[in-house]
XYZ file of N, CA and C in Angstrom:
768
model
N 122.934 101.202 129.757
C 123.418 102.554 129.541
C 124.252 102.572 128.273
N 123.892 103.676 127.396
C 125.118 103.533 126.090
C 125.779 104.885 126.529
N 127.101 104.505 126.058
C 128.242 105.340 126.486
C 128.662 105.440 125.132
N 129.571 106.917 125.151
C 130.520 106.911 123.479
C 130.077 108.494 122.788
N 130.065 108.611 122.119
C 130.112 109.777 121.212
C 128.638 110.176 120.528
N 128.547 111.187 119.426
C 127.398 111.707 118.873
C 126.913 110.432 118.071
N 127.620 109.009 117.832
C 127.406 108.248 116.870
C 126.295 107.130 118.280
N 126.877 107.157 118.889
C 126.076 106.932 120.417
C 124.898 107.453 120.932
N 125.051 108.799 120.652
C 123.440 109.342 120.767
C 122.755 108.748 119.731
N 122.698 109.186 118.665
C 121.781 108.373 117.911
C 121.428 107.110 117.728
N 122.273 106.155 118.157
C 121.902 104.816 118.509
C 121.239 104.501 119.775
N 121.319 105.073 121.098
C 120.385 105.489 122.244
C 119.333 105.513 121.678
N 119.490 106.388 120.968
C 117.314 106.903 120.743
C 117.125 105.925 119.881
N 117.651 105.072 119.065
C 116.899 104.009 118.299
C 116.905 102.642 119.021
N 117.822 102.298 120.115
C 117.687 101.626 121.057
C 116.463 101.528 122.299
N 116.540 103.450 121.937
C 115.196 103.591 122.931
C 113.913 103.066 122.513
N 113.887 103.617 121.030
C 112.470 102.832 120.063
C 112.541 101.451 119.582
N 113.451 100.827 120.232
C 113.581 99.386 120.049
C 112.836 98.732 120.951
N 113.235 99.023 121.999
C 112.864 98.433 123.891
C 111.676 99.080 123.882
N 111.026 100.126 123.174
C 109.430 100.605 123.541
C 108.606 100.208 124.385
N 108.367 98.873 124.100
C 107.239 97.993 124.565
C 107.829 97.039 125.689
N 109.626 96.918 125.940
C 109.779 95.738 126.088
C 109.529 96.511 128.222
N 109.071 95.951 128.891
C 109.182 96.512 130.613
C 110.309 96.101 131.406
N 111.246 95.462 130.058
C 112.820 94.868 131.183
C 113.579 95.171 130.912
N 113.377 96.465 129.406
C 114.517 96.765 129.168
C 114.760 98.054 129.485
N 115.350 98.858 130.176
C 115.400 100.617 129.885
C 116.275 101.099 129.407
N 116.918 102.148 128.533
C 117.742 102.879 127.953
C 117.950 103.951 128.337
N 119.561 104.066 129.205
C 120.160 105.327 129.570
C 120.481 105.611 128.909
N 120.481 107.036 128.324
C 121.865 107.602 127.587
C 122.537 108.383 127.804
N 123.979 107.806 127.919
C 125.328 108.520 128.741
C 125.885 109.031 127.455
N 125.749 108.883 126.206
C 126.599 109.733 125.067
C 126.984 111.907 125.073
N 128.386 111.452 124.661
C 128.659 113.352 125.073
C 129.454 113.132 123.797
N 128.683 114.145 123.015
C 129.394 114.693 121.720
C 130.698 114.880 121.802
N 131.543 115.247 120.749
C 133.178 115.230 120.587
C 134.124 114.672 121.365
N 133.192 113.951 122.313
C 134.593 113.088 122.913
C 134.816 111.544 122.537
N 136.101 111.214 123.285
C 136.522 109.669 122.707
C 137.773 109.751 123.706
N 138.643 108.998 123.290
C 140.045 108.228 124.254
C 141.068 108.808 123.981
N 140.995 109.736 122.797
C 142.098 110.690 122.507
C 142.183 111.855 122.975
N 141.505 112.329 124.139
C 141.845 113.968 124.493
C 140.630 113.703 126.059
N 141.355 112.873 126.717
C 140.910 112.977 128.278
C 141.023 114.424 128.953
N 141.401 114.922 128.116
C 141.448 116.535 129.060
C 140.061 117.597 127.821
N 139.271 116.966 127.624
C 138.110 117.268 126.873
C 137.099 116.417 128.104
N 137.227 115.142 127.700
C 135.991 114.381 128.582
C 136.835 113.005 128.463
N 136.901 112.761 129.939
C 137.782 111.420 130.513
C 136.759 110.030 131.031
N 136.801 109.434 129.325
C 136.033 108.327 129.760
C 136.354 107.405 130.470
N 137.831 107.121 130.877
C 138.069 106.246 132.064
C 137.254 106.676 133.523
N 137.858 107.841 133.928
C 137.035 108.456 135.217
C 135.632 108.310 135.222
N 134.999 108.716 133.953
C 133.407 108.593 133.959
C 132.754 107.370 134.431
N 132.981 106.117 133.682
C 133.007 104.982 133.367
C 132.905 104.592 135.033
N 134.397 104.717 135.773
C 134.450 104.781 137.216
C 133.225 104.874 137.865
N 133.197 106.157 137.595
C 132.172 106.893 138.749
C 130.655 106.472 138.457
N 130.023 105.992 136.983
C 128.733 105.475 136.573
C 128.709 103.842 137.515
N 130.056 103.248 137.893
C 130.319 101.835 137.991
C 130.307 102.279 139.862
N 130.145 103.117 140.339
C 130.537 103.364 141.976
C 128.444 103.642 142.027
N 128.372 104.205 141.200
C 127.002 104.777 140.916
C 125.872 103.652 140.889
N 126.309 102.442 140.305
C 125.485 101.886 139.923
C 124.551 101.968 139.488
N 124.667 102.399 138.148
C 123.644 103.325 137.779
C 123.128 102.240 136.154
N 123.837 101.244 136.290
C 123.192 100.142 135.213
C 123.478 99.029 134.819
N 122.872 98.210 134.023
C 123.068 97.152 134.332
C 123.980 96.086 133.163
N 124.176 96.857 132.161
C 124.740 96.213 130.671
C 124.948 97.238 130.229
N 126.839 97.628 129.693
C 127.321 98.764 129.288
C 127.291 98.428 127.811
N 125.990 99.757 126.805
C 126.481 99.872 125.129
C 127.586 100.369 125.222
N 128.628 100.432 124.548
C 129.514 101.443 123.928
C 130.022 101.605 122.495
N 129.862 103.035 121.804
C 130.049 102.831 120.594
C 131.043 104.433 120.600
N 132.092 104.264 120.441
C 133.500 105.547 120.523
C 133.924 105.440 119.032
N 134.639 106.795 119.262
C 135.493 106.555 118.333
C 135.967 107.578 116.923
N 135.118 108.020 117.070
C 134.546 108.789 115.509
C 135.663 109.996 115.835
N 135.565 110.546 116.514
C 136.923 112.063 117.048
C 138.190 111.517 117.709
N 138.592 110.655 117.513
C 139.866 109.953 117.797
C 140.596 109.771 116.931
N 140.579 110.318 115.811
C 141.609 110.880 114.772
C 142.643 111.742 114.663
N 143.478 111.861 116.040
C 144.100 113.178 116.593
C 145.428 112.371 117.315
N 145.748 113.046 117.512
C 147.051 113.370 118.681
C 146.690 112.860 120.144
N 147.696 112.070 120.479
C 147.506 111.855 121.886
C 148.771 112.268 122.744
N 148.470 113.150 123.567
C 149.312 113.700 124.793
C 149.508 112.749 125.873
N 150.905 111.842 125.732
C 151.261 111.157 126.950
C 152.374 111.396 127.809
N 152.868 111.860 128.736
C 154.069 111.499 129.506
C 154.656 112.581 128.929
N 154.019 113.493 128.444
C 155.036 115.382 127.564
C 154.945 114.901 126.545
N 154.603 113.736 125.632
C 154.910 113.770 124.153
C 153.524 113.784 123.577
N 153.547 114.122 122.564
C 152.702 114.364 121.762
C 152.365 113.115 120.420
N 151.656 112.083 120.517
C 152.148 110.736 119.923
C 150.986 111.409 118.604
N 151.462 111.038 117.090
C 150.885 111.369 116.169
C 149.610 110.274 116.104
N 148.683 110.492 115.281
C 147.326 109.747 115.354
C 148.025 108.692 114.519
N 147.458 107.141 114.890
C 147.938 105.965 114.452
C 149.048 105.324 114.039
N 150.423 106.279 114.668
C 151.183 105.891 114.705
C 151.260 104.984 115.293
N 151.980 103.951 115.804
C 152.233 102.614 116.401
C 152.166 102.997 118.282
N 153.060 103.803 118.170
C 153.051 104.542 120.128
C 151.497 104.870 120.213
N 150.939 106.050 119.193
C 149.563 105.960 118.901
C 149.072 105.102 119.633
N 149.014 103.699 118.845
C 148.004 102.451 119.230
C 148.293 102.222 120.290
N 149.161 101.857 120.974
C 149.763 100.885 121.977
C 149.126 101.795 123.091
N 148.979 103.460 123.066
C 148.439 104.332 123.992
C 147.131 104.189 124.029
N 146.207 104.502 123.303
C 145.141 103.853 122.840
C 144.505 102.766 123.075
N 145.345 101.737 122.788
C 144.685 100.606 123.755
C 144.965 100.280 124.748
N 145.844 101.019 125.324
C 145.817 100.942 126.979
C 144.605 101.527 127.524
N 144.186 102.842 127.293
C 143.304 103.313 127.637
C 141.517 102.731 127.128
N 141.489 101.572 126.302
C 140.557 100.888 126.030
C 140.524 100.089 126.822
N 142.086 99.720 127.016
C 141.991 98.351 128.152
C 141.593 98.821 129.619
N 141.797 99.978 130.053
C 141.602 101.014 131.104
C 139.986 101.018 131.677
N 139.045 100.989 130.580
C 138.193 101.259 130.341
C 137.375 100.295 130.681
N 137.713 99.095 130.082
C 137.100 97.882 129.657
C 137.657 97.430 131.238
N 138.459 96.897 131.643
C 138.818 96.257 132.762
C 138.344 96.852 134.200
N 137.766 97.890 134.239
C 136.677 98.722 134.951
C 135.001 97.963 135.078
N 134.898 97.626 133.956
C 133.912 97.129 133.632
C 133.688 95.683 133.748
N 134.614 95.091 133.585
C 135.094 93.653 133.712
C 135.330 93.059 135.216
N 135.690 94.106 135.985
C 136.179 94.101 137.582
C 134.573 94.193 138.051
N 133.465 94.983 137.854
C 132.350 95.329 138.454
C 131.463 94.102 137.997
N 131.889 93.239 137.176
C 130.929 92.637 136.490
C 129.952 92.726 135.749
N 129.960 93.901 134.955
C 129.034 94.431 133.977
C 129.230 94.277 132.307
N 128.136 93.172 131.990
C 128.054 92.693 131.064
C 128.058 93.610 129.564
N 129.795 93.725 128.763
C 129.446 94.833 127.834
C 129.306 94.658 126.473
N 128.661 95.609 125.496
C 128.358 95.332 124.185
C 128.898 96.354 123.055
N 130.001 96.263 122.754
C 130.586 97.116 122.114
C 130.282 97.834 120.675
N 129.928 98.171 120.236
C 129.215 98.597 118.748
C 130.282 98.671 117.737
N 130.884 98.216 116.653
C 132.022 99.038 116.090
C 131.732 99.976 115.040
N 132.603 100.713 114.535
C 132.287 101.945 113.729
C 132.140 101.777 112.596
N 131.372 101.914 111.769
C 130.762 102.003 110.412
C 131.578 102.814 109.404
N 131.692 102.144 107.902
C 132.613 103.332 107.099
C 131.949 104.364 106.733
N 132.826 105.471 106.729
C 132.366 106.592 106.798
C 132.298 107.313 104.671
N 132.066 108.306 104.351
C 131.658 108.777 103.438
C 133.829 109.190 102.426
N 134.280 109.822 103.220
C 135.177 110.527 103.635
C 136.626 109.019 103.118
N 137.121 108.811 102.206
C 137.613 107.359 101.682
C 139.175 107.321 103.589
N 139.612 108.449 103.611
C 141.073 108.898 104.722
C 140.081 108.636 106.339
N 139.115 109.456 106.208
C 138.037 109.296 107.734
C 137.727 107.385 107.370
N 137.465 107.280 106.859
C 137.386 105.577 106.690
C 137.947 104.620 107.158
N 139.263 105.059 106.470
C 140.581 103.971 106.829
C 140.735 104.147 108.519
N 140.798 105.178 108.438
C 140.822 105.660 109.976
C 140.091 104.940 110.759
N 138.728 105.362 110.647
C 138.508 104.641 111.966
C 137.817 103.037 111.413
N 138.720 102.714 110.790
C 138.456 100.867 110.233
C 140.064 101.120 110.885
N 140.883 101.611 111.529
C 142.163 100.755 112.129
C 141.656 101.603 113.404
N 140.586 102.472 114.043
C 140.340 102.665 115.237
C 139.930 100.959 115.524
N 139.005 100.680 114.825
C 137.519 100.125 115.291
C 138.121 98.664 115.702
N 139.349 98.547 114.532
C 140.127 96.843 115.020
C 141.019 97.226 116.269
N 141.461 98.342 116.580
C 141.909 98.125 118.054
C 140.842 97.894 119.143
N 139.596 98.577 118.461
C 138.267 98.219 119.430
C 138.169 96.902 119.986
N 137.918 96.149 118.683
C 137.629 94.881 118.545
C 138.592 93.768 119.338
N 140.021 94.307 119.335
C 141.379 93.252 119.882
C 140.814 93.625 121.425
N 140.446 95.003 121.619
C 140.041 95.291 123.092
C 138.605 94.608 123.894
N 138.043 94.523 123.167
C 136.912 93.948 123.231
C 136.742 92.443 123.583
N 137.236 91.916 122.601
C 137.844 90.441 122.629
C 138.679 90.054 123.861
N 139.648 90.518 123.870
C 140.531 90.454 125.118
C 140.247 90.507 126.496
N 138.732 91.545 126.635
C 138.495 91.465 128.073
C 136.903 90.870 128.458
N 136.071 89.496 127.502
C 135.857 89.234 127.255
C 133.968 90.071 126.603
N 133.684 91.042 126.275
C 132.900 91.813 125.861
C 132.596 91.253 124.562
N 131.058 91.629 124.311
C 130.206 91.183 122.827
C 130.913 92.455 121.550
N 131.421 91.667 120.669
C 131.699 93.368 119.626
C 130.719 93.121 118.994
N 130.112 94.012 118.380
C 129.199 94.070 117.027
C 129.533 94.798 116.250
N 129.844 94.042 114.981
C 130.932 94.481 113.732
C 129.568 95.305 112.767
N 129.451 96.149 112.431
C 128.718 96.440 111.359
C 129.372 97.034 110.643
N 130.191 97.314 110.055
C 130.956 97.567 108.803
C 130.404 97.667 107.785
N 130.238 95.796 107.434
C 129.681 95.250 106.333
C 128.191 95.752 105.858
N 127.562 96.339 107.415
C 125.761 96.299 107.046
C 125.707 97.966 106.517
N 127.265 98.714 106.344
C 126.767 99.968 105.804
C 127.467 99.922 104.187
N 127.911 98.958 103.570
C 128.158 98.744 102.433
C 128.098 98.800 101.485
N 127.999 99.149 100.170
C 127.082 98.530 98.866
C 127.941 97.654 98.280
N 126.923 96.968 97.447
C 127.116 95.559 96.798
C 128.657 95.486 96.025
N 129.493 96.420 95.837
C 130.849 96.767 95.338
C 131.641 96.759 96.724
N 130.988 97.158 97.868
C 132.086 97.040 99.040
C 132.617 98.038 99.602
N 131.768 99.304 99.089
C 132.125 100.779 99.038
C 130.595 101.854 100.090
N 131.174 102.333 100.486
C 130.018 103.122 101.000
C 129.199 103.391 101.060
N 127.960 103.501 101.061
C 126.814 103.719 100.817
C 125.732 104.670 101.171
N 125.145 105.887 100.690
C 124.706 106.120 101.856
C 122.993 105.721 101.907
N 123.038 104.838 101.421
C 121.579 104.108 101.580
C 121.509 102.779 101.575
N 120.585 101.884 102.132
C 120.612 100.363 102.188
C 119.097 100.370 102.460
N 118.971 98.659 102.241
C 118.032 97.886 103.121
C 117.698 98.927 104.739
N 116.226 98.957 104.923
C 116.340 99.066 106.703
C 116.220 97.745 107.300
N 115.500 97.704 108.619
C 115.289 96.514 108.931
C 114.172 95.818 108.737
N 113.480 96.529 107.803
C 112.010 95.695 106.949
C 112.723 95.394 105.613
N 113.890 95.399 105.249
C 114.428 94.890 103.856
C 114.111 96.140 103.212
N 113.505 97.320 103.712
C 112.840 98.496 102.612
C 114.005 99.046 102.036
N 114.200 100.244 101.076
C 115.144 101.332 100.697
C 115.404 102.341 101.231
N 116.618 102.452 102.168
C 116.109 103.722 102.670
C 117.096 104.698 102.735
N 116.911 105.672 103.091
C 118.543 106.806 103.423
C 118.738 106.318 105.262
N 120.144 106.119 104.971
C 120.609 105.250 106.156
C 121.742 106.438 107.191
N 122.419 106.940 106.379
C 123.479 108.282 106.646
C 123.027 109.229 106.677
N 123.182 110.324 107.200
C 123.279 112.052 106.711
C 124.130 112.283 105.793
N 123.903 113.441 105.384
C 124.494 114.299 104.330
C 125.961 114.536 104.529
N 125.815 114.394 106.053
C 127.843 114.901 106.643
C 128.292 113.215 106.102
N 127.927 112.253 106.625
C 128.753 111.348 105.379
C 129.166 110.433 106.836
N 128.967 110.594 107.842
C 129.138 110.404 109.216
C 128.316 109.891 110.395
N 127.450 110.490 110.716
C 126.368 110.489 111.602
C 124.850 109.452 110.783
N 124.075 108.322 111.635
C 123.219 107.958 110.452
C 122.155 109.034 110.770
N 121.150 108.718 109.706
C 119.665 108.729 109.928
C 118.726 107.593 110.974
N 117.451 108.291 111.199
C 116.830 107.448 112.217
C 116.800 105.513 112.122
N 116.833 105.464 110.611
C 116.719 104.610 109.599
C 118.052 103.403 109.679
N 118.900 104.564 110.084
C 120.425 103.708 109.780
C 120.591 103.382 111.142
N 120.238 104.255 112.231
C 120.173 104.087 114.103
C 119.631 102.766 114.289
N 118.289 102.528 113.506
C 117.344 101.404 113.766
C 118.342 100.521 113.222
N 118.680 99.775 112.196
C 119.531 98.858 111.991
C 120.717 98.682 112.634
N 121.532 99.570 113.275
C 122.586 99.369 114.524
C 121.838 98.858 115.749
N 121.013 99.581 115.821
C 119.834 98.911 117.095
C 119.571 97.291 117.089
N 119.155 97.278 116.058
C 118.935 96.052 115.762
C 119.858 94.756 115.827
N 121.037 95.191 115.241
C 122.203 94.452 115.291
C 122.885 94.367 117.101
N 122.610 95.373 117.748
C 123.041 95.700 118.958
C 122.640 93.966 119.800
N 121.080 94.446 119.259
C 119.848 94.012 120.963
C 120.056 92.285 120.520
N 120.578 91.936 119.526
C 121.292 90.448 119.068
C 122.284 90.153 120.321
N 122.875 90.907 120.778
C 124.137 91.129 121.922
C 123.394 91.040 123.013
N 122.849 92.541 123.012
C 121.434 92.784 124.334
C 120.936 91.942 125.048
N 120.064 90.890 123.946
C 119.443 89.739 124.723
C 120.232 88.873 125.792
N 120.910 88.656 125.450
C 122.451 87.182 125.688
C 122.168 88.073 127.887
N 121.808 89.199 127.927
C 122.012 90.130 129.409
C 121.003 90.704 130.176
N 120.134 90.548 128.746
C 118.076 91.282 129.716
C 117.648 90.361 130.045
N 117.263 90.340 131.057
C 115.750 89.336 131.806
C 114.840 89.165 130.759
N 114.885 87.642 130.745
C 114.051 87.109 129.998
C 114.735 86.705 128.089
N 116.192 87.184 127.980
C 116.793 86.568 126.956
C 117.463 84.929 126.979
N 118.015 84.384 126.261
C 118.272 83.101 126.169
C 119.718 83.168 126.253
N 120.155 82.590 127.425
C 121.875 82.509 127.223
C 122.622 81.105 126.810
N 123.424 81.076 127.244
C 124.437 80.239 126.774
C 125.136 79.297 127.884
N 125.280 77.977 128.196
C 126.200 77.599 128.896
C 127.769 76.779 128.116
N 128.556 77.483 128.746
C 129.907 76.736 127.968
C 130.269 75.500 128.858
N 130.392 74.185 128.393
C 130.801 72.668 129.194
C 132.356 73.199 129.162
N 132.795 72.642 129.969
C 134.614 72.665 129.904
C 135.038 70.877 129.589
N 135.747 71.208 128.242
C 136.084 70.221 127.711
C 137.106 69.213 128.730
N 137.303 69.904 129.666
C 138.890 69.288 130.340
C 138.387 68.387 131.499
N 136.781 68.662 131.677
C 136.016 68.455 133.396
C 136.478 67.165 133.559
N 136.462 66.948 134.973
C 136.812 65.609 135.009
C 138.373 64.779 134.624
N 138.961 65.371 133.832
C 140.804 65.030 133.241
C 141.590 65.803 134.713
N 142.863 64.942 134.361
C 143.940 65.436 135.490
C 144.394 67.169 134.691
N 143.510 67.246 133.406
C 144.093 68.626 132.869
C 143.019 69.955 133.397
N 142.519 69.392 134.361
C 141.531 70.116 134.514
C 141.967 71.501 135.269
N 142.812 70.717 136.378
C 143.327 71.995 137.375
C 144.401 73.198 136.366
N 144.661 73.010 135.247
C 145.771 73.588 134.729
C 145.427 74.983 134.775
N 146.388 76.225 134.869
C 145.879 77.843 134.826
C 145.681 77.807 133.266
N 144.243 78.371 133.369
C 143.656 78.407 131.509
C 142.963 80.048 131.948
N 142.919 80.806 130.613
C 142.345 82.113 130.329
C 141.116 82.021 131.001
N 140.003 83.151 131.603
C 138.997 83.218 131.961
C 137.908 83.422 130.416
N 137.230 82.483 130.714
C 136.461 82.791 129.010
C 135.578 83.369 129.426
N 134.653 84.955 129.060
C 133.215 85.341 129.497
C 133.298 85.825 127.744
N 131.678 86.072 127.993
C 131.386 86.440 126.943
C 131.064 85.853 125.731
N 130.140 86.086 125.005
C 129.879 85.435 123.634
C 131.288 85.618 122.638
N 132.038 87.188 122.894
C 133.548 86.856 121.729
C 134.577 85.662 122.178
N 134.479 85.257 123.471
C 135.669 84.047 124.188
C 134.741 82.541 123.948
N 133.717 82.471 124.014
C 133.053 81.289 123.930
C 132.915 81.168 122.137
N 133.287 81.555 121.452
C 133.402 81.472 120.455
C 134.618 80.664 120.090
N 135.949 81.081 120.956
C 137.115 80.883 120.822
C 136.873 79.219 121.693
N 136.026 78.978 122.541
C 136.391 78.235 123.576
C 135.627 76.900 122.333
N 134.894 77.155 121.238
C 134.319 76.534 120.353
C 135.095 75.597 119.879
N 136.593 75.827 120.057
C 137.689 75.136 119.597
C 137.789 73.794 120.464
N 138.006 74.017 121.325
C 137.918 73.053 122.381
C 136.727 72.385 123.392
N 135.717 72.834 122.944
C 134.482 72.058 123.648
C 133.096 72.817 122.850
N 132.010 72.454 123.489
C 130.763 72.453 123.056
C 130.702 73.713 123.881
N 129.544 74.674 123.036
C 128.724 75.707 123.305
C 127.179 75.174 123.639
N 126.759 75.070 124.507
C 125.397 74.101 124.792
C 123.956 75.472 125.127
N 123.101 75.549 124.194
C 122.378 76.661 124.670
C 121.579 76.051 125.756
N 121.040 76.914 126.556
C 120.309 76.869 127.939
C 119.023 76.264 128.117
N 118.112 76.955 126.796
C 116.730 76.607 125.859
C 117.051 75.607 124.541
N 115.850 74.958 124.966
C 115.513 74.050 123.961
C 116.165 72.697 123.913
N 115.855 71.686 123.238
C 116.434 70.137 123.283
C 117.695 70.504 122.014
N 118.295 69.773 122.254
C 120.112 70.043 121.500
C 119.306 68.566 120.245
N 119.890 68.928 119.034
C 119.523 68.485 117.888
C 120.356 66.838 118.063
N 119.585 65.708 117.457
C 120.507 64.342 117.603
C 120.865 63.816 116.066
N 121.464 63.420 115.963
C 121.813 62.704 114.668
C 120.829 61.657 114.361
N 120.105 61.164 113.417
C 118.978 60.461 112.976
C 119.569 58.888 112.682
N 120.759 58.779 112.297
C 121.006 58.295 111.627
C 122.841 58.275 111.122
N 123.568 57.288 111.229
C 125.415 57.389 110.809
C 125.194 57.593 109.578
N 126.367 58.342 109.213
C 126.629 59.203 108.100
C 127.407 57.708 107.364
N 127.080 56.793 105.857
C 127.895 55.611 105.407
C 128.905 56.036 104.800
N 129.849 55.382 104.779
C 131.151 56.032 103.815
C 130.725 55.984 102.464
């Protein structure tokens, strides 16, 4: 199911023309225009989220928010200005709100992050939404997928055209400077179902060894690692061992 905003619908339907052919994958789409985490008295994605998770209504949560969360948040009678610091800290409670819903049901999630926008102020913006995304994401152990970088040009600046996912030229954005084209959907798609697989029947996962097995350090209280963003972290301290295939051997000692 993808959840999130109008930037969400359009990644649905290119998600949808992704999975076409595939018979294990299906694509809900839960996206509702103008909403996000800043104005629960518009559309309350905590409650929703709830009630899709009582519903059981799927099996691996997309989510891509964010884009109308440039506003004011109403907490407790105050009125907290957009990205102010109270801002954030409200904000990611209600990410964490969100996410730990999801985390409790056991539903494997894939977070999308937000792309720069046309607009240099809408930009900055939601490039300091998208890293509270990301700390949220991370934290409750969920896949982020950063695409930032894949809406770029070669200066580091906006673009509103790129590569598609045949390497072609293409118009990737609309004209609003915001929303993509079918073109620019397919390459978020694309970048997504990289995540996707790791959760559909019939993708290739991952087993993490615990470096400690077997040591008297074993019993110690350590973080719960899920997820491809924590097994990344857990990279520090032990092997990531994939599931498929024979693990590569050394041929030969490296001589001084």
């Amino acid at each position: 199911a993808v959840f999130g905003d109008s930037l969400a619908a359009d990644v649905a339907k290119a998600l949808d023309r992704f999975y076409a052919d595939d018979p294990n994958v299906a694509i809900l789409p839960q996206a509702v225009g103008s909403s996000g985490f800043a104005r629960p008295d518009y559309f309350d994605w905590n409650k929703a989220i709830g009630q899709q998770i009582t519903a059981n209504s799927f099996d691996v949560a997309v989510v891509m928010i964010g884009v109308n969360d440039r506003q004011s948040i109403s907490q407790d009678g105050k009125s907290l200005k957009s990205l102010t610091d109270e801002w954030k800290a409200a904000y990611s409670a209600r990410l964490a709100g969100f996410l730990d819903q999801l985390r409790a049901a056991n539903k494997p999630v894939v977070w999308i992050g937000l792309p720069p926008m046309a607009a240099p102020q809408l930009s900055a913006a939601m490039n300091q939404v998208s890293s509270l995304e990301r700390l949220a994401a991370f934290g409750s152990g969920a896949e982020f997928v950063d695409i930032y970088d894949k809406f770029l040009d070669e200066d580091g600046n906006y673009s509103q055209s790129g590569p598609d996912v045949n390497g072609q030229p293409a118009l990737m954005r609309r004209n609003d400077g915001v929303h993509f084209t079918n073109a620019g959907a397919d390459k978020v798609a694309l970048y997504a179902s990289q995540s996707i697989r790791l959760f559909a029947r019939g993708g290739a996962g991952v087993a993490i060894t615990d470096p400690l097995a077997g040591t008297d350090a074993a019993a110690l209280l350590r973080p719960p690692y899920q997820g491809l963003g924590q097994s990344k972290l857990l990279q520090l301290a032990g092997a990531v061992v994939p599931l498929t295939g024979a693990q590569p051997r050394a041929e030969s000692l490296i001589e001084a």
